[in-house]
Amino acid sequence: MERDQRVPGGARSAAATVDRPSHVLAPPSRSVVRLGFAAMALSLAATASGQPTGAIEGAVVDANGNPVPGVVVTLTGAGARVERVTAAAGAFAAAGLAEGEYRVTAVLSGFEAVEAVVSVRSGATAAVRIVLQIAPLFETVSVVAEEPRIFARNVVSEPMLRQQSSITAVTSVVDNLPGVSIQEGDAYGFDDWSSQVVVRGFQMTKSDAQIGTTVDGFPNGTSQYSGGSKANRFVDPMNLGGVEVSQGTADIASRSVEALGGTFNYLTDDPAAERTYTASAT
């Protein structure tokens, strides 16, 4: 390609220009470079998605074979951890898993946790069936035995004791109880020959031994005249804490010699740590 060029004096000179060779390319633009990186990323993603994967499908049932919904199933292995919850039919599934060994754990409240190992292969679906067993329930139960009360039991309390005179025999303090009748031969009841105790028709007289007697739970012989002394010979009214009266027949819980018509258990006061004095006036 030629181009005219004027020089001083009006002469014209011809200057030749050299054409740019056709094989020389212009530098690539930024847009072209960006498209190249995007194509490379797509190529890498396609390569990664093409890795061999498999799947796990399973079902969770109880001991009777019934499906169990709501079970949390955790799949751990091959550097991944997947969690699923069983549907109403007890089924679960997990796809896109890399090859390897997976530990499958099924957990539901009220059942024992179950673990299973499943192998996942490329292009295959591993099947697993998990059976849940009901978890045992352990509780501490305290059983307190109590003697059956099939008859009336009364206790002479302190207010009832105060109603009696301090010189009254201890056998007389139970005279206010229903079904009990006391007849003493003297003020202190020392005359066992003429004393008589009746509990609902059963008697303790000089010849009949149908009512048992104990002092603080210890027997003091039979209740008849020749069988032993009555409680008033051992317990003073001022030292009496109360009387337990069982008005039923055959009180086998009593340690008395006889208990056909009931028992009397005279309770004494506990001894004090220091010397004390008690005064009473009537």
JSON list of C-alpha atoms in Angstrom, two decimals, residues 17-118:
[
{"chain": "A", "resi": 17, "resn": "THR", "atom": "CA", "xyz": [4.34, 0.89, 3.73]},
{"chain": "A", "resi": 18, "resn": "VAL", "atom": "CA", "xyz": [4.66, -2.71, 4.79]},
{"chain": "A", "resi": 19, "resn": "ASP", "atom": "CA", "xyz": [1.42, -4.65, 5.38]},
{"chain": "A", "resi": 20, "resn": "ARG", "atom": "CA", "xyz": [1.01, -6.53, 8.78]},
{"chain": "A", "resi": 21, "resn": "PRO", "atom": "CA", "xyz": [1.32, -10.23, 8.29]},
{"chain": "A", "resi": 22, "resn": "SER", "atom": "CA", "xyz": [-2.01, -12.04, 8.51]},
{"chain": "A", "resi": 23, "resn": "HIS", "atom": "CA", "xyz": [-0.71, -14.72, 11.01]},
{"chain": "A", "resi": 24, "resn": "VAL", "atom": "CA", "xyz": [-0.10, -12.22, 13.86]},
{"chain": "A", "resi": 25, "resn": "LEU", "atom": "CA", "xyz": [-3.06, -12.29, 16.34]},
{"chain": "A", "resi": 26, "resn": "ALA", "atom": "CA", "xyz": [-4.26, -9.60, 18.68]},
{"chain": "A", "resi": 27, "resn": "PRO", "atom": "CA", "xyz": [-3.96, -10.28, 22.47]},
{"chain": "A", "resi": 28, "resn": "PRO", "atom": "CA", "xyz": [-7.05, -12.01, 23.96]},
{"chain": "A", "resi": 29, "resn": "SER", "atom": "CA", "xyz": [-9.57, -9.87, 25.77]},
{"chain": "A", "resi": 30, "resn": "ARG", "atom": "CA", "xyz": [-10.57, -10.29, 29.46]},
{"chain": "A", "resi": 31, "resn": "SER", "atom": "CA", "xyz": [-13.92, -11.75, 28.53]},
{"chain": "A", "resi": 32, "resn": "VAL", "atom": "CA", "xyz": [-12.24, -14.56, 26.66]},
{"chain": "A", "resi": 33, "resn": "VAL", "atom": "CA", "xyz": [-10.08, -15.39, 29.72]},
{"chain": "A", "resi": 34, "resn": "ARG", "atom": "CA", "xyz": [-13.12, -15.51, 32.01]},
{"chain": "A", "resi": 35, "resn": "LEU", "atom": "CA", "xyz": [-14.94, -17.87, 29.65]},
{"chain": "A", "resi": 36, "resn": "GLY", "atom": "CA", "xyz": [-11.92, -20.14, 29.73]},
{"chain": "A", "resi": 37, "resn": "PHE", "atom": "CA", "xyz": [-11.92, -20.41, 33.53]},
{"chain": "A", "resi": 38, "resn": "ALA", "atom": "CA", "xyz": [-15.68, -21.08, 33.56]},
{"chain": "A", "resi": 39, "resn": "ALA", "atom": "CA", "xyz": [-15.26, -23.90, 31.07]},
{"chain": "A", "resi": 40, "resn": "MET", "atom": "CA", "xyz": [-12.51, -25.40, 33.19]},
{"chain": "A", "resi": 41, "resn": "ALA", "atom": "CA", "xyz": [-14.69, -25.28, 36.34]},
{"chain": "A", "resi": 42, "resn": "LEU", "atom": "CA", "xyz": [-17.55, -26.97, 34.52]},
{"chain": "A", "resi": 43, "resn": "SER", "atom": "CA", "xyz": [-15.17, -29.66, 33.36]},
{"chain": "A", "resi": 44, "resn": "LEU", "atom": "CA", "xyz": [-13.96, -30.30, 36.93]},
{"chain": "A", "resi": 45, "resn": "ALA", "atom": "CA", "xyz": [-17.55, -30.45, 38.27]},
{"chain": "A", "resi": 46, "resn": "ALA", "atom": "CA", "xyz": [-18.48, -32.92, 35.60]},
{"chain": "A", "resi": 47, "resn": "THR", "atom": "CA", "xyz": [-15.49, -35.03, 36.57]},
{"chain": "A", "resi": 48, "resn": "ALA", "atom": "CA", "xyz": [-16.43, -34.92, 40.29]},
{"chain": "A", "resi": 49, "resn": "SER", "atom": "CA", "xyz": [-20.08, -35.79, 39.64]},
{"chain": "A", "resi": 50, "resn": "GLY", "atom": "CA", "xyz": [-18.96, -38.71, 37.70]},
{"chain": "A", "resi": 51, "resn": "GLN", "atom": "CA", "xyz": [-17.41, -40.41, 40.78]},
{"chain": "A", "resi": 52, "resn": "PRO", "atom": "CA", "xyz": [-18.89, -43.85, 41.53]},
{"chain": "A", "resi": 53, "resn": "THR", "atom": "CA", "xyz": [-21.70, -43.62, 44.12]},
{"chain": "A", "resi": 54, "resn": "GLY", "atom": "CA", "xyz": [-24.28, -45.95, 45.58]},
{"chain": "A", "resi": 55, "resn": "ALA", "atom": "CA", "xyz": [-27.37, -45.85, 47.80]},
{"chain": "A", "resi": 56, "resn": "ILE", "atom": "CA", "xyz": [-28.82, -47.40, 50.94]},
{"chain": "A", "resi": 57, "resn": "GLU", "atom": "CA", "xyz": [-32.46, -48.29, 51.37]},
{"chain": "A", "resi": 58, "resn": "GLY", "atom": "CA", "xyz": [-33.92, -49.87, 54.45]},
{"chain": "A", "resi": 59, "resn": "ALA", "atom": "CA", "xyz": [-36.85, -50.44, 56.76]},
{"chain": "A", "resi": 60, "resn": "VAL", "atom": "CA", "xyz": [-37.22, -50.33, 60.54]},
{"chain": "A", "resi": 61, "resn": "VAL", "atom": "CA", "xyz": [-39.66, -52.73, 62.21]},
{"chain": "A", "resi": 62, "resn": "ASP", "atom": "CA", "xyz": [-40.41, -53.86, 65.75]},
{"chain": "A", "resi": 63, "resn": "ALA", "atom": "CA", "xyz": [-40.09, -57.37, 67.17]},
{"chain": "A", "resi": 64, "resn": "ASN", "atom": "CA", "xyz": [-43.46, -58.31, 65.66]},
{"chain": "A", "resi": 65, "resn": "GLY", "atom": "CA", "xyz": [-42.51, -57.09, 62.19]},
{"chain": "A", "resi": 66, "resn": "ASN", "atom": "CA", "xyz": [-44.64, -53.94, 62.31]},
{"chain": "A", "resi": 67, "resn": "PRO", "atom": "CA", "xyz": [-43.14, -50.81, 60.71]},
{"chain": "A", "resi": 68, "resn": "VAL", "atom": "CA", "xyz": [-41.89, -48.18, 63.14]},
{"chain": "A", "resi": 69, "resn": "PRO", "atom": "CA", "xyz": [-42.15, -44.55, 61.97]},
{"chain": "A", "resi": 70, "resn": "GLY", "atom": "CA", "xyz": [-40.24, -41.60, 63.41]},
{"chain": "A", "resi": 71, "resn": "VAL", "atom": "CA", "xyz": [-36.99, -43.48, 63.92]},
{"chain": "A", "resi": 72, "resn": "VAL", "atom": "CA", "xyz": [-33.84, -41.36, 63.52]},
{"chain": "A", "resi": 73, "resn": "VAL", "atom": "CA", "xyz": [-31.46, -43.27, 61.24]},
{"chain": "A", "resi": 74, "resn": "THR", "atom": "CA", "xyz": [-27.88, -42.02, 61.01]},
{"chain": "A", "resi": 75, "resn": "LEU", "atom": "CA", "xyz": [-25.44, -43.22, 58.31]},
{"chain": "A", "resi": 76, "resn": "THR", "atom": "CA", "xyz": [-21.78, -42.60, 59.09]},
{"chain": "A", "resi": 77, "resn": "GLY", "atom": "CA", "xyz": [-18.90, -43.58, 56.82]},
{"chain": "A", "resi": 78, "resn": "ALA", "atom": "CA", "xyz": [-16.63, -42.64, 53.89]},
{"chain": "A", "resi": 79, "resn": "GLY", "atom": "CA", "xyz": [-16.11, -39.20, 55.42]},
{"chain": "A", "resi": 80, "resn": "ALA", "atom": "CA", "xyz": [-19.83, -38.40, 55.38]},
{"chain": "A", "resi": 81, "resn": "ARG", "atom": "CA", "xyz": [-22.70, -38.35, 57.86]},
{"chain": "A", "resi": 82, "resn": "VAL", "atom": "CA", "xyz": [-26.29, -38.58, 56.65]},
{"chain": "A", "resi": 83, "resn": "GLU", "atom": "CA", "xyz": [-29.40, -38.49, 58.83]},
{"chain": "A", "resi": 84, "resn": "ARG", "atom": "CA", "xyz": [-32.85, -39.71, 57.87]},
{"chain": "A", "resi": 85, "resn": "VAL", "atom": "CA", "xyz": [-36.20, -40.22, 59.65]},
{"chain": "A", "resi": 86, "resn": "THR", "atom": "CA", "xyz": [-38.35, -43.21, 58.83]},
{"chain": "A", "resi": 87, "resn": "ALA", "atom": "CA", "xyz": [-41.70, -42.56, 57.19]},
{"chain": "A", "resi": 88, "resn": "ALA", "atom": "CA", "xyz": [-45.06, -44.02, 58.14]},
{"chain": "A", "resi": 89, "resn": "ALA", "atom": "CA", "xyz": [-44.10, -47.33, 56.53]},
{"chain": "A", "resi": 90, "resn": "GLY", "atom": "CA", "xyz": [-40.85, -47.41, 58.48]},
{"chain": "A", "resi": 91, "resn": "ALA", "atom": "CA", "xyz": [-38.73, -46.93, 55.35]},
{"chain": "A", "resi": 92, "resn": "PHE", "atom": "CA", "xyz": [-35.74, -44.68, 54.75]},
{"chain": "A", "resi": 93, "resn": "ALA", "atom": "CA", "xyz": [-33.34, -44.10, 51.84]},
{"chain": "A", "resi": 94, "resn": "ALA", "atom": "CA", "xyz": [-30.09, -42.24, 51.16]},
{"chain": "A", "resi": 95, "resn": "ALA", "atom": "CA", "xyz": [-28.59, -41.84, 47.67]},
{"chain": "A", "resi": 96, "resn": "GLY", "atom": "CA", "xyz": [-25.35, -40.37, 46.31]},
{"chain": "A", "resi": 97, "resn": "LEU", "atom": "CA", "xyz": [-23.15, -42.16, 48.82]},
{"chain": "A", "resi": 98, "resn": "ALA", "atom": "CA", "xyz": [-19.50, -42.77, 48.11]},
{"chain": "A", "resi": 99, "resn": "GLU", "atom": "CA", "xyz": [-18.25, -46.33, 48.12]},
{"chain": "A", "resi": 100, "resn": "GLY", "atom": "CA", "xyz": [-17.26, -47.72, 51.50]},
{"chain": "A", "resi": 101, "resn": "GLU", "atom": "CA", "xyz": [-18.49, -49.09, 54.80]},
{"chain": "A", "resi": 102, "resn": "TYR", "atom": "CA", "xyz": [-21.30, -47.23, 56.58]},
{"chain": "A", "resi": 103, "resn": "ARG", "atom": "CA", "xyz": [-22.46, -47.63, 60.16]},
{"chain": "A", "resi": 104, "resn": "VAL", "atom": "CA", "xyz": [-26.26, -47.39, 60.32]},
{"chain": "A", "resi": 105, "resn": "THR", "atom": "CA", "xyz": [-27.68, -46.41, 63.73]},
{"chain": "A", "resi": 106, "resn": "ALA", "atom": "CA", "xyz": [-31.42, -46.41, 64.53]},
{"chain": "A", "resi": 107, "resn": "VAL", "atom": "CA", "xyz": [-32.62, -44.56, 67.64]},
{"chain": "A", "resi": 108, "resn": "LEU", "atom": "CA", "xyz": [-36.15, -44.12, 69.00]},
{"chain": "A", "resi": 109, "resn": "SER", "atom": "CA", "xyz": [-37.34, -43.41, 72.53]},
{"chain": "A", "resi": 110, "resn": "GLY", "atom": "CA", "xyz": [-38.66, -46.53, 74.23]},
{"chain": "A", "resi": 111, "resn": "PHE", "atom": "CA", "xyz": [-36.54, -48.89, 72.11]},
{"chain": "A", "resi": 112, "resn": "GLU", "atom": "CA", "xyz": [-32.97, -50.08, 72.36]},
{"chain": "A", "resi": 113, "resn": "ALA", "atom": "CA", "xyz": [-30.56, -48.42, 69.90]},
{"chain": "A", "resi": 114, "resn": "VAL", "atom": "CA", "xyz": [-29.50, -50.70, 67.04]},
{"chain": "A", "resi": 115, "resn": "GLU", "atom": "CA", "xyz": [-26.36, -50.48, 64.91]},
{"chain": "A", "resi": 116, "resn": "ALA", "atom": "CA", "xyz": [-25.59, -52.24, 61.62]},
{"chain": "A", "resi": 117, "resn": "VAL", "atom": "CA", "xyz": [-22.69, -52.10, 59.13]},
{"chain": "A", "resi": 118, "resn": "VAL", "atom": "CA", "xyz": [-23.60, -51.79, 55.44]}
]
